[in-house]
Every structure is written in structure tokens, then in C-alpha cells.
XYZ file of C-alpha atoms in Angstrom:
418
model
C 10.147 27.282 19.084
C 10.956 26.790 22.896
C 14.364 24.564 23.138
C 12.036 22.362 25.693
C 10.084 21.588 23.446
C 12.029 21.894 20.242
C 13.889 18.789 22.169
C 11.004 17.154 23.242
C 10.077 17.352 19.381
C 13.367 15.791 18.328
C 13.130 13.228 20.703
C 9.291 12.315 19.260
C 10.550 12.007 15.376
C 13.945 9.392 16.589
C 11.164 7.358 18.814
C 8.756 7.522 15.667
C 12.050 6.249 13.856
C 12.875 3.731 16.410
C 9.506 2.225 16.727
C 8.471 1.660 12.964
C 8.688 -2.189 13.267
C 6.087 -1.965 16.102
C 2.416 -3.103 15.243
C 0.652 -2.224 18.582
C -2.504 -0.703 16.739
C -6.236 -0.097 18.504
C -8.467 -1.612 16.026
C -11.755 -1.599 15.135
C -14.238 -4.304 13.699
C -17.357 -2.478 11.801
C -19.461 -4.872 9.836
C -17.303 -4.012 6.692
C -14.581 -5.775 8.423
C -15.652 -9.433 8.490
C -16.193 -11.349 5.356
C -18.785 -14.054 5.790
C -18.563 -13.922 9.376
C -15.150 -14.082 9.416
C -12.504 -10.993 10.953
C -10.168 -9.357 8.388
C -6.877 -7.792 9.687
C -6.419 -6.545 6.515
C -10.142 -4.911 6.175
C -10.085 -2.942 10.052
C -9.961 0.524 10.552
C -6.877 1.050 12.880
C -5.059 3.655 15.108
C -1.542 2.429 14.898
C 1.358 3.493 17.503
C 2.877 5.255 14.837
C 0.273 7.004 13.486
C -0.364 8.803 16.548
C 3.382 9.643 16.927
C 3.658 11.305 13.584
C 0.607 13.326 13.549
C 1.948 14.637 16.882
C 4.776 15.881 15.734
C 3.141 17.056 12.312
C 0.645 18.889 13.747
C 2.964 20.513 16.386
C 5.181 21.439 13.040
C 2.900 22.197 10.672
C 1.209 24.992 13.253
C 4.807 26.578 12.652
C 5.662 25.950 9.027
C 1.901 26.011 6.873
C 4.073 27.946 4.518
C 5.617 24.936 3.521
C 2.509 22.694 3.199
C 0.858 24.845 1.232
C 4.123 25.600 -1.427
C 4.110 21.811 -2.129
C 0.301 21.860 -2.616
C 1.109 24.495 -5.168
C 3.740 23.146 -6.697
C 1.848 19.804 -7.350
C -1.474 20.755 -7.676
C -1.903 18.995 -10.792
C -0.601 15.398 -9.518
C -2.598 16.470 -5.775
C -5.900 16.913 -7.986
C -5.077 13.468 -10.216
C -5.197 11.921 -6.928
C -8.212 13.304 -5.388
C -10.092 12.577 -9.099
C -9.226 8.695 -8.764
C -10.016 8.613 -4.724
C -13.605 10.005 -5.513
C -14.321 7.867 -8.856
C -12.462 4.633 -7.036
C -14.273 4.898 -4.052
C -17.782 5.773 -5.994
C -17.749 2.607 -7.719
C -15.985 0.379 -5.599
C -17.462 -2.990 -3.740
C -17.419 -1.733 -0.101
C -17.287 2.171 0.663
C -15.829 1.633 4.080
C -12.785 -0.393 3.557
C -11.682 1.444 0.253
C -12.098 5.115 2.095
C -9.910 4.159 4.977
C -7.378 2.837 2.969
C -7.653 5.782 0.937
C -7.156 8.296 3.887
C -3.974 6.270 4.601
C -2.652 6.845 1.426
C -2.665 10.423 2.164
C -1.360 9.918 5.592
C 1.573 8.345 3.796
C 1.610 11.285 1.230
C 1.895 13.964 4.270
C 4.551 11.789 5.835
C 6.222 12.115 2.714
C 6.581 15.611 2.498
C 6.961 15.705 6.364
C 10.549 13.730 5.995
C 11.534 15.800 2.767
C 10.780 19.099 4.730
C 12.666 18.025 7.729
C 16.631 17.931 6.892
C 17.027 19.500 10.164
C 15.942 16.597 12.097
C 16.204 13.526 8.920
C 19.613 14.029 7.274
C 21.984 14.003 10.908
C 24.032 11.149 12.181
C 22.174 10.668 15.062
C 19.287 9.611 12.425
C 20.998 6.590 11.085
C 22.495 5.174 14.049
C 18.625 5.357 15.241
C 17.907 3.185 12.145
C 20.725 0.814 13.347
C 19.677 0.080 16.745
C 16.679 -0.236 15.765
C 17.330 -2.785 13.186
C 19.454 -4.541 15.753
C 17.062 -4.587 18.772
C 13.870 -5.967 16.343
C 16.440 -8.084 14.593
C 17.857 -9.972 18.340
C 13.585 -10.241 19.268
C 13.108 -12.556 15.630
C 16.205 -14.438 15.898
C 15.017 -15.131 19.893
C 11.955 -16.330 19.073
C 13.637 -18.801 16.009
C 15.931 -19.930 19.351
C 13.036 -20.571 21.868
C 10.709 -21.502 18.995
C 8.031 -19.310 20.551
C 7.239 -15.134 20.591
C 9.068 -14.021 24.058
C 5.801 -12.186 25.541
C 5.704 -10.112 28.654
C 6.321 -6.437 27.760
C 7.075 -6.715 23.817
C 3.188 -7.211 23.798
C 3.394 -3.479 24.131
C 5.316 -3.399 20.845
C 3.040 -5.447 18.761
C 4.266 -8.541 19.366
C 1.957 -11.763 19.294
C 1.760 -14.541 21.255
C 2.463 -17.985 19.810
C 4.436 -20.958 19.716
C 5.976 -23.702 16.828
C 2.709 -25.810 17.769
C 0.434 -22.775 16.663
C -1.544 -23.767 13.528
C -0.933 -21.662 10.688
C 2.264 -20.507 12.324
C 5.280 -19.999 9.367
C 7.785 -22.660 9.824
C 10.858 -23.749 8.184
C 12.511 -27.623 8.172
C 16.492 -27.675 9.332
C 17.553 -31.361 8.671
C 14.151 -32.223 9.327
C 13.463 -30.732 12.158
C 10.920 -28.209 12.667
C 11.755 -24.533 13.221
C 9.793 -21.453 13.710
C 11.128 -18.869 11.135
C 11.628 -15.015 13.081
C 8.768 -12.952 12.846
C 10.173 -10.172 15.575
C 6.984 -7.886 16.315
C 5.995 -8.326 12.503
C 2.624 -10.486 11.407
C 4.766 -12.320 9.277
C 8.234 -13.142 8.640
C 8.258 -11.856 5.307
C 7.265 -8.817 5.457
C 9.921 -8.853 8.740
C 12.419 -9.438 6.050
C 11.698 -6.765 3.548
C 11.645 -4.425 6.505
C 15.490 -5.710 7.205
C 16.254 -5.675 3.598
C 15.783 -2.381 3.145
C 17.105 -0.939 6.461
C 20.039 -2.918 5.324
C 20.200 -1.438 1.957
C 20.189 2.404 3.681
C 22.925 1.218 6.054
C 25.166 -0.001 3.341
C 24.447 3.274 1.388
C 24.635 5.712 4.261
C 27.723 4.371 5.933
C 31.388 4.193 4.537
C 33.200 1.100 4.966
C 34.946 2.315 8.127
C 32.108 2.933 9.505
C 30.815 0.211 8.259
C 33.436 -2.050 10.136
C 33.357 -0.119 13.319
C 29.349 -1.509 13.287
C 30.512 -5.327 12.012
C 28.525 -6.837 15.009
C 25.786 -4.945 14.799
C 25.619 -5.834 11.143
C 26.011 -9.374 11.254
C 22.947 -9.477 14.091
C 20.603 -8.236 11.371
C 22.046 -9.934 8.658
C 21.512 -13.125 10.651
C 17.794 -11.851 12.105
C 17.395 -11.246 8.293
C 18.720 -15.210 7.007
C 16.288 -16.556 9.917
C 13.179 -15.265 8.396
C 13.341 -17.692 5.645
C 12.017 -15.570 2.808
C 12.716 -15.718 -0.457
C 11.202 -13.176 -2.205
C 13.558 -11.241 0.277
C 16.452 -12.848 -0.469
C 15.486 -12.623 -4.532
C 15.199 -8.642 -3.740
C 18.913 -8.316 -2.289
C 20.657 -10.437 -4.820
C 18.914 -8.652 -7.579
C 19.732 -4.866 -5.954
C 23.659 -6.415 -5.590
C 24.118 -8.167 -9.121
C 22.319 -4.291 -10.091
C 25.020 -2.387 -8.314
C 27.910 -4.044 -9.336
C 26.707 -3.866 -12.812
C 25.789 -0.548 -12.415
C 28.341 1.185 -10.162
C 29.924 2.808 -12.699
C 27.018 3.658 -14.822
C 24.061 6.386 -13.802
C 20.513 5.513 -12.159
C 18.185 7.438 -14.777
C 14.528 7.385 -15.132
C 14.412 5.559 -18.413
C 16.080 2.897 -16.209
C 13.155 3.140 -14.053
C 10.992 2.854 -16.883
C 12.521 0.120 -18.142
C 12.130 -1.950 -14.617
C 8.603 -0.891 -14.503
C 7.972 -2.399 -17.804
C 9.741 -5.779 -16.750
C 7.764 -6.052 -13.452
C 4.522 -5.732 -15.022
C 5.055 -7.487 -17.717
C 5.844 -10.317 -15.178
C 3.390 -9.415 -12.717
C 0.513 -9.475 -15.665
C 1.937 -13.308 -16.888
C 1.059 -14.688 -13.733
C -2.913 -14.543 -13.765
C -2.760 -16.106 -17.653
C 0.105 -19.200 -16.789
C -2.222 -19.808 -13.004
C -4.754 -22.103 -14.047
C -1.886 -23.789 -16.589
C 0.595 -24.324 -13.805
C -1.404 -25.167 -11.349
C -3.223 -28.445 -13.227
C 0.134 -29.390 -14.930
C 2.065 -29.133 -11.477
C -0.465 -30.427 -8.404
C 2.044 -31.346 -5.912
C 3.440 -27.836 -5.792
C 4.022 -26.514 -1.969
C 0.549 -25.046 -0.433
C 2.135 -21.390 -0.120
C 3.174 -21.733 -4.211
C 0.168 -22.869 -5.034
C -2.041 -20.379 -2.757
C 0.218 -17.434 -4.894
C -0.986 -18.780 -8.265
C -4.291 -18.701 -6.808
C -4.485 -15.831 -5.893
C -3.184 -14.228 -8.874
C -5.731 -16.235 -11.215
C -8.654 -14.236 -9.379
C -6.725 -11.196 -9.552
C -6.412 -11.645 -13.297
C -10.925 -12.609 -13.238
C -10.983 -8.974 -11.365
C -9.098 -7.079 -13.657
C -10.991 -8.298 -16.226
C -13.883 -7.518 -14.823
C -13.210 -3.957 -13.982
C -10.161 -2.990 -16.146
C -10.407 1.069 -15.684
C -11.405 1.446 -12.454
C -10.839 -1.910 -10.293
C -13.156 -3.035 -7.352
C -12.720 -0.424 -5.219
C -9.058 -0.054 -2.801
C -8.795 -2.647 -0.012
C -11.626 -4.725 -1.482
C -9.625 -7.435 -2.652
C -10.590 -10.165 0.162
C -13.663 -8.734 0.088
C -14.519 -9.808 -3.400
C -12.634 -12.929 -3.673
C -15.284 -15.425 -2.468
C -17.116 -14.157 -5.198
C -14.490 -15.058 -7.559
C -13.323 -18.329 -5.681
C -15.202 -20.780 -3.299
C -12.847 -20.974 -0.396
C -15.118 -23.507 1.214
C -14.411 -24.201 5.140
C -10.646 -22.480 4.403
C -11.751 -18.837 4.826
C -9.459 -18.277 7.096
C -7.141 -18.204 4.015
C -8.317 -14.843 2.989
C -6.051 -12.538 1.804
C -4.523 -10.574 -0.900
C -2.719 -11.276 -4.114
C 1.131 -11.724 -3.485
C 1.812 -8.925 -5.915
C 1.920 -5.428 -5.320
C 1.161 -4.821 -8.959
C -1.845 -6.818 -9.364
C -3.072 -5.790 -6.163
C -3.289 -2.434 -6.978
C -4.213 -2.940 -10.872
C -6.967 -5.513 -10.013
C -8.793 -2.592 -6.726
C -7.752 0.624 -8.386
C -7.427 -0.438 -12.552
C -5.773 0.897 -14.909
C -5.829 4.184 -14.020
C -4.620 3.703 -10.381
C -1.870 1.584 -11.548
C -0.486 4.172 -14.133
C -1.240 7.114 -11.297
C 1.607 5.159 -9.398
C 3.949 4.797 -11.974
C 3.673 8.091 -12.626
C 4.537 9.020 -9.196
C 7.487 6.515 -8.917
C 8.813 8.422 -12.317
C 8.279 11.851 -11.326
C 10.200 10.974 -7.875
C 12.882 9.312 -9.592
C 13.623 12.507 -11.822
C 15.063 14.154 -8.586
C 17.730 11.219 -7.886
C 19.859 11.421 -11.359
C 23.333 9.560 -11.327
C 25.279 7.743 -9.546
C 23.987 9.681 -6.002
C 20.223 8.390 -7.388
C 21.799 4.728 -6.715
C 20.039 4.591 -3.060
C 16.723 5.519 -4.548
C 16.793 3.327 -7.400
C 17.947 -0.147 -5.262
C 15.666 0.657 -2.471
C 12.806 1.097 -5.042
C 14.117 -2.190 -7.040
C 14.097 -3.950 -4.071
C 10.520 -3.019 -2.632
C 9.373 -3.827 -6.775
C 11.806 -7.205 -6.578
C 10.071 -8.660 -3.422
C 6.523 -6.660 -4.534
C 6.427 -9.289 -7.139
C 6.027 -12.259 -4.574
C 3.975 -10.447 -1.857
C 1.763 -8.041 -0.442
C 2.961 -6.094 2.495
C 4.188 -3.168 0.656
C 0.877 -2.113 0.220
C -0.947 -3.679 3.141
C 1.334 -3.695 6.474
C 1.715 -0.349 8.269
C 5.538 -1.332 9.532
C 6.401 -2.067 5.582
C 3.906 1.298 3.984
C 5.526 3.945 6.632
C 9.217 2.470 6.227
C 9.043 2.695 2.481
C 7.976 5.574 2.177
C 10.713 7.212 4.762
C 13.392 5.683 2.924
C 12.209 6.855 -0.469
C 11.670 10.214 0.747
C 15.367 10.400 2.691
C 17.464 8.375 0.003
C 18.185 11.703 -2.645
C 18.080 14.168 0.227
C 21.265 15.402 -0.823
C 19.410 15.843 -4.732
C 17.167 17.977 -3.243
């Protein structure tokens, strides 16, 4: 390759790294999109920043290194065709055709980005890599804790990273109550500041994993600027993910990560996320004055459980959730409230059923047989955490910021396994 543009290339994958948290996306509004007349973020076909920066530098790679697509192809050929069986049965019988085959295609952008960041060590297991997560972390981290200062998004040129314009006043805008006053909780370039915060609590996770406690201390400030972005956002299924991963690790620290731990955790979080649709209806008409966000979760989950029920095997088709919850639910004048079930398990059990559920556990295991001991300790409190906080929300499945991040920290956490 020609060191111009071998550098040029390096420089692409660090900005690709850098820019993650951005959302600046061209999107586009077929019929499919809109659910009663309404638009659906989560149901647009969209060109993301991101995505155009990666398949740049894939395609520029791969024209180089085919060898190396086509050995993984080969070397999981049966889990590839698994996956292409369930995208051509899921999508045949699913609800809307458009919505479920575009969230289908990203899958597989996801999968190729996958391999992309295991195949590169030569550019994703350096120094300079990390301290690119850092900065990053601390520049999106000093926009969210701005905005939760001015009580309004900054504007000007951030709208070029995503960012959206409102203020405290907005309706609908998240907002948390500081000896009762009102304040507007960060949400940095994110749509919300949850999914803001799992973002933070996992680049926080890598940092404390990748960087020994010199280090560590020589980057105190920088730290303590995410740590704080990370408080601001309010979010507890956030903060329920880190406490979890640190009561795990200091538990665990002198024990090994195996896959029958895995197991085990996959088992509890099921078991917990499949409770919820079958205590809903109980909770909700024994506890009516819960908080509108609580209550919208139970909600949700009780027509989760009505969809799973109705289509156990197969589900109603990927990224047809909102799509088919009218049907399930009259939303009345609030359609606006449209959105997925605050689960990442029944999310995906209740579009893709039982058999796209168990296809990603399978995954998850057969990844977690390449980080054994106490080395597998990054994988296994990343993927706790993303599983802690997937049991409380979405965004692991539906945000492009949260989907791309996940799945680079997964792939780079047992690069020295591998």
C-alpha cells in the first residue's frame, strides 16, 4: 500500500473511532416509515456518518486483503448460513418487508465491522487507539455536561455532529428535579440521555481495563470529566449496569470468566426479561401512581409478551415492533409515544422469536469461548454491562452510536486471546 495513503487510511479508522457518538445521518421517509401518519426514527432507512466512514476504509482494505474475508466465511460457514436461513424466513413472514430488510442489512454491516476490527491489530490494538477512545469520551462527555449547565443543546457547528436543537422548555425533553428545580439531564449529540450513558459506561469500562493505574492517574482529569458527563445523564439502568460489572469484578477477580458463566447470566436475564410481560398488567393496576416512564416500560413489555405469543418461532418480522403495537395497544392521541420495548431481550424475542433469540445466544457463547480466564474479564463485564442496562432499554439494538460501539468493544476486548 502507498505510505500516503496507508496514512490517510489510518487517519480514516481513529476519525471513525473518534466520531462514534455522532448521529449526523441522511435519512429517508418511505411510506413504511410512518405509522398512522406519524414519522418513526426508529423505522427510516438511514446513511449514517459512520457508515460511510467504515465502508471507506473497508472497501479500500478489503480490495487488498479478500483472502481474509473469505477464510472467516469459511471458517463459519455454518453460523454465516444459520444467519442467512433466519434473515430469509424472518423477513418472509414478517409485518412490513421494508423496515425488517434494512434492519437486517445492518446487522450484517455490524457483522463485517466485526471481523473488520478483529482483522485489524495493526491499526486496533496500538496506544494511539485508546487515547482516541479517551478524548473522545472526554470531548462528547464536556458537550452533555454543557448542555445540563446552559439547560439547552449548544447549536452552531455540533449540528454537524448530530446534535439537536432544544431547550429545558422543549416538551418531551428528559429532565431531572435537583431540590426541586428543574434540570435538563446531558444528552451530548445522543437522542437520549440514556443511551448517552451506556455509551460512557462502556467506554469507561475499556478505559479502566486497558489502562494501568499509573496511567490511569496520569488521565485523573480526564476521567473525572466523563465520570461526571456520565452522573449528569441521570440513568439508572446505567448506573444498575456499572455497579453490577464492579460488585462482579471484585467478586470475581480472582476467579476465571468462563462460558458456563455466560450461560448462567444468560439464563438470569431472560428469565427476568420473560417475568416482565406476565407481572405488567398485575403491577400496573395494583400500583397506578407509578412514574409515566415506569409505567410506559411495563407497557411496553405487556404487548411484547401479546407478540410473542402470537408469533413464538418466528416473531413479527425485525424492526416491526412500533409498527405492530397499535395493533396490540390503542395509543389514542399519544402516538407520538411509539417506540420499542425497554428490553433488548424481548425486543428481539417478540420481532425475530425463538429462533432469533437463541441464534444470538449462540453467538454471544461461541464469542465468549475465545476470552477464557481472567484476560476474558473485559469481554465478560462489557457484555454484562450492555445485558445489565439491555434489561431496562432499547438502544443496544436500535441506536447506531450504541450498535457500532458495542460491537467494537466486543470485538477488541480478547484481542490479545486471539
Amino acid at each position: 500500500m502507498i505510505p500516503r495513503w496507508a496514512r490517510l487510511e489510518k487517519f480514516l479508522n481513529y476519525a471513525l473511532i473518534f466520531l462514534l457518538p455522532t448521529q449526523l445521518a441522511l435519512h429517508f421517509w418511505p411510506p413504511t416509515a410512518f405509522v398512522f401518519g406519524v414519522r418513526v426514527d426508529y423505522l427510516a432507512p438511514s446513511i449514517y456518518l459512520t457508515d460511510v466512514l467504515f465502508l471507506t476504509v473497508f472497501v479500500f482494505w478489503i480490495k487488498y486483503h479478500n483472502d481474509k474475508l473469505f477464510g472467516f466465511i469459511k471458517k463459519n460457514k455454518v453460523f454465516l448460513f444459520l444467519f442467512l436461513f433466519i434473515v430469509i424466513l424472518n423477513t418472509a413472514f414478517s409485518t412490513s418487508f421494508g423496515p425488517s430488510i434494512y434492519k437486517w442489512i445492518k446487522f450484517t454491516e455490524l457483522g463485517l465491522f466485526y471481523f473488520y476490527v478483529r482483522a485489524r491489530g495493526d491499526i486496533f490494538n496500538s496506544r494511539t487507539l485508546y487515547a482516541t477512545i479517551f478524548y473522545s469520551l472526554i470531548f462528547f462527555s464536556v458537550i452533555g455536561i454543557s448542555q445540563f449547565v446552559l439547560g439547552k443543546t449548544l447549536g452552531g457547528p455540533l449540528y454537524l455532529l448530530g446534535e439537536r436543537s432544544f431547550r429545558i422548555s422543549t416538551p418531551g425533553i428528559a429532565l431531572t428535579q435537583i431540590l426541586d428545580r428543574n434540570f435538563m439531564r446531558a444528552y451530548s449529540t445522543f437522542s437520549h440521555p440514556n443511551s448517552f450513558a451506556g455509551y460512557l459506561g462502556l467506554g469507561l469500562l475499556t478505559l479502566l481495563f486497558t489502562y494501568s493505574k499509573k496511567e490511569l492517574a496520569r488521565r485523573i482529569w480526564g476521567i473525572l470529566i466523563i465520570c461526571l458527563a456520565f452522573v449528569l445523564t441521570f440513568s439508572l439502568s446505567a448506573f444498575v449496569g456499572i455497579v453490577f460489572c464492579g460488585i462482579l469484578f471484585i467478586l470475581l477477580r480472582k476467579k476465571t470468566f468462563n462460558t458456563k458463566s455466560l450461560v448462567l447470566f444468560l439464563t438470569i436475564f431472560t428469565l427476568i426479561s420473560l417475568a416482565q410481560p406476565l407481572v405488567s398488567n398485575f403491577v400496573l393496576n395494583t400500583i397506578p401512581d407509578l412514574p409515566q416512564s415506569v409505567s410506559q416500560r411495563f407497557d411496553l413489555s405487556s404487548v411484547a409478551g401479546k407478540m410473542i405469543s402470537d408469533k413464538f418461532l418466528l416473531g413479527e418480522g425485525l424492526n416491526t415492533f412500533v409498527i405492530n403495537e397499535p395493533r396490540i395497544k390503542h395509543f389514542g392521541n399519544y402516538l407520538w409515544t411509539l417506540q420499542p420495548v425497554h428490553n433488548v431481550s424481548l425486543l428481539l424475542f417478540s420481532e425475530t422469536g425463538i429462533i432469533g433469540l437463541s441464534f444470538f445466544y449462540l453467538v454471544l457463547i461461541k464469542l465468549s469461548k475465545k476470552a477464557t480466564g481472567l484476560k476474558g474479564a473485559p469481554f465478560y463485564l462489557s457484555l454484562i454491562f450492555i445485558l445489565t442496562s439491555g434489561l431496562f432499554d432499547h438502544y443496544w439494538l436500535t441506536l447506531q452510536q450504541n450498535m457500532f460501539f458495542s460491537v467494537f468493544i466486543l470485538a477488541n476486548s480478547f484481542r490479545a486471546e486471539g
